[in-house]
Amino acid sequence: MAAILPSRRSVLASLALAAGTAALSGTGVATAVAQASPDPSKPRTKPVIFVVGDSTSSAYQQSERPRAGWGQALPLLLGPQATVFDYAWSGASSKSFADAGLLDRVLALMQPGDYLLISFGHNDEKVADPARGTLPDSTFKEYLGRYIDGARARGGKPVLVTPVERRRFDASGNAKDSHGEYPRAVRELAAASGTALVDLTASSKQLWQELGPEGTKSRFLFLAPGQHPQYPQGSEDNTHFQALGAVEVARLVARELQSKQIVPPGYFLNIGAGTDPLLEMYWPSERPVDLPVTLDVGPGKAFTTVQSAVDSVPNASLQRTVIRIQPGTYREAVRIPATKPRITFAGQGARPEDVVLVYNNASGTPKPDGSGNFGTSGSASVRVDGPDFVARNLTISNDFDEAANLGMKDRQAVALHITGDRSALSNVRLLGNQDTLLVNSPGAGVQARFYFDSCYVEGDVDFIFGRGTAVFSGCQIKSLDRGSTTNNGYVTAGSQDLSIKYGYLFDRCRLVSDAAAGSVHLGRPWHPSGDPKAVAQVLVRDSWLGAHISGTPWTDMSGFSWREARFHEFNNRGPGAQVTPDRPQLPGPEAGSYTVRTYLQGTDGWAPQLEGSTADCSVVPVA
């Protein structure tokens, strides 16, 4: 088959994994992240607006949604001429940010024509803390001068931004100053050094005055208990913003950048546009400033097997571990337990075919300890129970030989069994025959969500199955030819609990096969152990269907009628995309309720499809 080209999302995310340099500890393995300096011979086509500062401007991770900084919201206001990279650090002062090497990291990424928005003050005021405190008329200005000089040395344009005001009011409801002499010091330094200035202190104080003590609560992180799952106890925070506040403060910054002609006309085309920041803003899985631990697997590397690298990851780590897998074939059964979240498998080859994780257990294969057979779920070459898993640019395969084991009763052989919620796979090939991909969850009625972007999945019988919620976006789904002229298998066998609204979505996919025309079904309803509440939900929309798809593409299973399942198509095309009474079509008015976003968002607003989009401030574009 032709190689699958990486999507823009996967390219950008791969760069993000390598951005910056830091020594990391806590795993017992000495690691470092290689710095990704721009190649001067390959300038970017768009300038980048870099944001450095403290928690009020920083980007927050998915587990902290709806908390957001104004730098995280800035991309929502941009036109197509530029992008944003938000490298602000929660708790940082101008001193601690530079002393930690973060300024050098950002400057190494800058190219001529880029902008550096510099916004400190909140933590410089903590003069009792020697690691962060600065004095407004001496060390504060001295440190800010490093940012100005560094940006200019890289051919960039520095912009000083005075600190945004906190939510403070007097007894009469008048907004109060909260930063003492620090905003004045920024203004004086801007004038003395000829640096562009955004006076966010003044504009934010005016906005808070207009909104008043009660109106500002919806902008700051004031949340009722249970309002957002990330904050079950609620929040009353007079410094940090929720999404709406972050967008409004970003508007203040953008308007001044535009009105003072600090940026060219047309940079901020969406300042006045209506937006729903909870839906349109992107929260990455980790903050951009939080560098991952990196482990290398392959010949001559620290680890010779993928499993040994997984085993070295500490339980319950809050830091992402990127396991970089060198080209080669790794014949091993890999297990990521539920106690190990935030693991990334990153294939280091030019194509996903270059890195292959493979094993050959089947359901009927006896376990080495004599305790029975592996069973279908236990046959997986790779099993992932840890949440927030990521895989990119590799192949996962089960090469169990059905033809050589005709005497074995149970020949289901899983390549990937995944239950870890919020898992995202891109440019990944999944290979097998019967039961290739088991998208599962920790238990019946428990939702687990998976995003497959630009992936390739092949098999024959029920080769995408289980009770999980899975989105296949821009994927190629290949049904293998079993040599029959009438029945060459079933693409799906969903078993979602009735309490789970969303099962499988195939969005903008290509369903292909070399099998006989009309010989493959889109799916059948799997009711494990006869469970009547396990009712499959599958939607194939805006996709291309080959001639192998049957004119009656849904069929019964184990006595359960397909007509009682939740099977639909919508706006498909291709020779296999007929519209008949036996092919339920999703009603047009409901199309907006069955999208990539709605399948994945759950209660916590997970939106991996926004990675690498114009809303993403967590990576520097490579072109």
PDB file of N, CA and C in Angstrom, residues 105-146:
ATOM      1  N   ARG A 105      15.617  29.477  25.376  1.00  0.00           N
ATOM      2  CA  ARG A 105      14.900  28.474  24.584  1.00  0.00           C
ATOM      3  C   ARG A 105      13.997  29.148  23.549  1.00  0.00           C
ATOM      4  N   VAL A 106      13.309  30.206  23.975  1.00  0.00           N
ATOM      5  CA  VAL A 106      12.425  30.922  23.049  1.00  0.00           C
ATOM      6  C   VAL A 106      13.233  31.661  21.992  1.00  0.00           C
ATOM      7  N   LEU A 107      14.295  32.327  22.416  1.00  0.00           N
ATOM      8  CA  LEU A 107      15.103  33.070  21.440  1.00  0.00           C
ATOM      9  C   LEU A 107      15.690  32.148  20.380  1.00  0.00           C
ATOM     10  N   ALA A 108      16.033  30.910  20.770  1.00  0.00           N
ATOM     11  CA  ALA A 108      16.579  29.956  19.798  1.00  0.00           C
ATOM     12  C   ALA A 108      15.564  29.583  18.731  1.00  0.00           C
ATOM     13  N   LEU A 109      14.278  29.731  19.049  1.00  0.00           N
ATOM     14  CA  LEU A 109      13.225  29.392  18.103  1.00  0.00           C
ATOM     15  C   LEU A 109      12.828  30.563  17.212  1.00  0.00           C
ATOM     16  N   MET A 110      13.235  31.769  17.582  1.00  0.00           N
ATOM     17  CA  MET A 110      12.801  32.954  16.839  1.00  0.00           C
ATOM     18  C   MET A 110      13.549  33.094  15.524  1.00  0.00           C
ATOM     19  N   GLN A 111      12.868  33.700  14.569  1.00  0.00           N
ATOM     20  CA  GLN A 111      13.447  34.029  13.277  1.00  0.00           C
ATOM     21  C   GLN A 111      13.150  35.493  12.974  1.00  0.00           C
ATOM     22  N   PRO A 112      13.891  36.086  12.042  1.00  0.00           N
ATOM     23  CA  PRO A 112      13.604  37.472  11.670  1.00  0.00           C
ATOM     24  C   PRO A 112      12.136  37.655  11.271  1.00  0.00           C
ATOM     25  N   GLY A 113      11.561  38.748  11.769  1.00  0.00           N
ATOM     26  CA  GLY A 113      10.159  39.043  11.482  1.00  0.00           C
ATOM     27  C   GLY A 113       9.195  38.562  12.548  1.00  0.00           C
ATOM     28  N   ASP A 114       9.687  37.752  13.500  1.00  0.00           N
ATOM     29  CA  ASP A 114       8.831  37.290  14.590  1.00  0.00           C
ATOM     30  C   ASP A 114       8.643  38.403  15.622  1.00  0.00           C
ATOM     31  N   TYR A 115       7.667  38.200  16.512  1.00  0.00           N
ATOM     32  CA  TYR A 115       7.381  39.137  17.588  1.00  0.00           C
ATOM     33  C   TYR A 115       7.570  38.427  18.928  1.00  0.00           C
ATOM     34  N   LEU A 116       7.999  39.193  19.929  1.00  0.00           N
ATOM     35  CA  LEU A 116       8.118  38.664  21.275  1.00  0.00           C
ATOM     36  C   LEU A 116       7.318  39.563  22.215  1.00  0.00           C
ATOM     37  N   LEU A 117       6.161  39.073  22.676  1.00  0.00           N
ATOM     38  CA  LEU A 117       5.350  39.791  23.652  1.00  0.00           C
ATOM     39  C   LEU A 117       5.852  39.425  25.045  1.00  0.00           C
ATOM     40  N   ILE A 118       6.261  40.445  25.818  1.00  0.00           N
ATOM     41  CA  ILE A 118       6.934  40.258  27.100  1.00  0.00           C
ATOM     42  C   ILE A 118       6.040  40.816  28.194  1.00  0.00           C
ATOM     43  N   SER A 119       5.508  39.951  29.059  1.00  0.00           N
ATOM     44  CA  SER A 119       4.534  40.406  30.054  1.00  0.00           C
ATOM     45  C   SER A 119       4.838  39.782  31.414  1.00  0.00           C
ATOM     46  N   PHE A 120       5.505  40.568  32.266  1.00  0.00           N
ATOM     47  CA  PHE A 120       5.823  40.115  33.622  1.00  0.00           C
ATOM     48  C   PHE A 120       5.406  41.188  34.625  1.00  0.00           C
ATOM     49  N   GLY A 121       5.451  40.829  35.878  1.00  0.00           N
ATOM     50  CA  GLY A 121       5.153  41.777  36.946  1.00  0.00           C
ATOM     51  C   GLY A 121       4.497  41.136  38.140  1.00  0.00           C
ATOM     52  N   HIS A 122       3.566  40.230  37.898  1.00  0.00           N
ATOM     53  CA  HIS A 122       2.832  39.605  39.005  1.00  0.00           C
ATOM     54  C   HIS A 122       3.766  38.963  40.026  1.00  0.00           C
ATOM     55  N   ASN A 123       4.788  38.283  39.543  1.00  0.00           N
ATOM     56  CA  ASN A 123       5.676  37.557  40.457  1.00  0.00           C
ATOM     57  C   ASN A 123       6.975  38.289  40.724  1.00  0.00           C
ATOM     58  N   ASP A 124       7.314  39.292  39.895  1.00  0.00           N
ATOM     59  CA  ASP A 124       8.433  40.169  40.210  1.00  0.00           C
ATOM     60  C   ASP A 124       8.165  40.926  41.506  1.00  0.00           C
ATOM     61  N   GLU A 125       6.879  41.154  41.789  1.00  0.00           N
ATOM     62  CA  GLU A 125       6.491  41.884  42.999  1.00  0.00           C
ATOM     63  C   GLU A 125       6.830  41.121  44.279  1.00  0.00           C
ATOM     64  N   LYS A 126       7.103  39.816  44.183  1.00  0.00           N
ATOM     65  CA  LYS A 126       7.352  38.994  45.369  1.00  0.00           C
ATOM     66  C   LYS A 126       8.820  39.118  45.767  1.00  0.00           C
ATOM     67  N   VAL A 127       9.154  40.296  46.270  1.00  0.00           N
ATOM     68  CA  VAL A 127      10.560  40.627  46.534  1.00  0.00           C
ATOM     69  C   VAL A 127      11.138  39.783  47.666  1.00  0.00           C
ATOM     70  N   ALA A 128      10.287  39.179  48.493  1.00  0.00           N
ATOM     71  CA  ALA A 128      10.798  38.314  49.561  1.00  0.00           C
ATOM     72  C   ALA A 128      11.292  36.974  49.024  1.00  0.00           C
ATOM     73  N   ASP A 129      10.991  36.681  47.775  1.00  0.00           N
ATOM     74  CA  ASP A 129      11.428  35.433  47.145  1.00  0.00           C
ATOM     75  C   ASP A 129      12.651  35.737  46.287  1.00  0.00           C
ATOM     76  N   PRO A 130      13.835  35.326  46.709  1.00  0.00           N
ATOM     77  CA  PRO A 130      15.040  35.695  45.942  1.00  0.00           C
ATOM     78  C   PRO A 130      15.099  35.092  44.556  1.00  0.00           C
ATOM     79  N   ALA A 131      14.351  34.012  44.316  1.00  0.00           N
ATOM     80  CA  ALA A 131      14.376  33.389  42.987  1.00  0.00           C
ATOM     81  C   ALA A 131      13.526  34.161  41.991  1.00  0.00           C
ATOM     82  N   ARG A 132      12.577  34.965  42.501  1.00  0.00           N
ATOM     83  CA  ARG A 132      11.652  35.635  41.581  1.00  0.00           C
ATOM     84  C   ARG A 132      11.620  37.160  41.727  1.00  0.00           C
ATOM     85  N   GLY A 133      11.806  37.651  42.928  1.00  0.00           N
ATOM     86  CA  GLY A 133      11.613  39.076  43.160  1.00  0.00           C
ATOM     87  C   GLY A 133      12.607  39.963  42.450  1.00  0.00           C
ATOM     88  N   THR A 134      12.115  41.071  41.900  1.00  0.00           N
ATOM     89  CA  THR A 134      12.962  42.102  41.308  1.00  0.00           C
ATOM     90  C   THR A 134      12.463  43.457  41.798  1.00  0.00           C
ATOM     91  N   LEU A 135      13.292  44.468  41.665  1.00  0.00           N
ATOM     92  CA  LEU A 135      12.930  45.828  42.048  1.00  0.00           C
ATOM     93  C   LEU A 135      12.603  46.625  40.795  1.00  0.00           C
ATOM     94  N   PRO A 136      11.505  47.389  40.817  1.00  0.00           N
ATOM     95  CA  PRO A 136      11.011  48.004  39.578  1.00  0.00           C
ATOM     96  C   PRO A 136      12.017  48.899  38.868  1.00  0.00           C
ATOM     97  N   ASP A 137      12.840  49.639  39.606  1.00  0.00           N
ATOM     98  CA  ASP A 137      13.716  50.607  38.946  1.00  0.00           C
ATOM     99  C   ASP A 137      15.135  50.100  38.731  1.00  0.00           C
ATOM    100  N   SER A 138      15.361  48.825  39.061  1.00  0.00           N
ATOM    101  CA  SER A 138      16.708  48.286  38.836  1.00  0.00           C
ATOM    102  C   SER A 138      16.627  46.910  38.181  1.00  0.00           C
ATOM    103  N   THR A 139      16.523  45.862  38.991  1.00  0.00           N
ATOM    104  CA  THR A 139      16.609  44.504  38.439  1.00  0.00           C
ATOM    105  C   THR A 139      15.452  44.166  37.502  1.00  0.00           C
ATOM    106  N   PHE A 140      14.267  44.699  37.734  1.00  0.00           N
ATOM    107  CA  PHE A 140      13.137  44.433  36.835  1.00  0.00           C
ATOM    108  C   PHE A 140      13.446  44.952  35.433  1.00  0.00           C
ATOM    109  N   LYS A 141      13.889  46.201  35.367  1.00  0.00           N
ATOM    110  CA  LYS A 141      14.227  46.767  34.056  1.00  0.00           C
ATOM    111  C   LYS A 141      15.429  46.039  33.432  1.00  0.00           C
ATOM    112  N   GLU A 142      16.386  45.658  34.273  1.00  0.00           N
ATOM    113  CA  GLU A 142      17.559  44.975  33.743  1.00  0.00           C
ATOM    114  C   GLU A 142      17.190  43.644  33.102  1.00  0.00           C
ATOM    115  N   TYR A 143      16.336  42.884  33.779  1.00  0.00           N
ATOM    116  CA  TYR A 143      15.933  41.598  33.206  1.00  0.00           C
ATOM    117  C   TYR A 143      15.096  41.796  31.942  1.00  0.00           C
ATOM    118  N   LEU A 144      14.158  42.731  31.985  1.00  0.00           N
ATOM    119  CA  LEU A 144      13.355  42.969  30.777  1.00  0.00           C
ATOM    120  C   LEU A 144      14.231  43.389  29.604  1.00  0.00           C
ATOM    121  N   GLY A 145      15.316  44.091  29.909  1.00  0.00           N
ATOM    122  CA  GLY A 145      16.235  44.483  28.842  1.00  0.00           C
ATOM    123  C   GLY A 145      16.851  43.287  28.140  1.00  0.00           C
ATOM    124  N   ARG A 146      17.053  42.176  28.857  1.00  0.00           N
ATOM    125  CA  ARG A 146      17.577  40.967  28.217  1.00  0.00           C
ATOM    126  C   ARG A 146      16.615  40.443  27.143  1.00  0.00           C
TER     127      ARG A 146
END
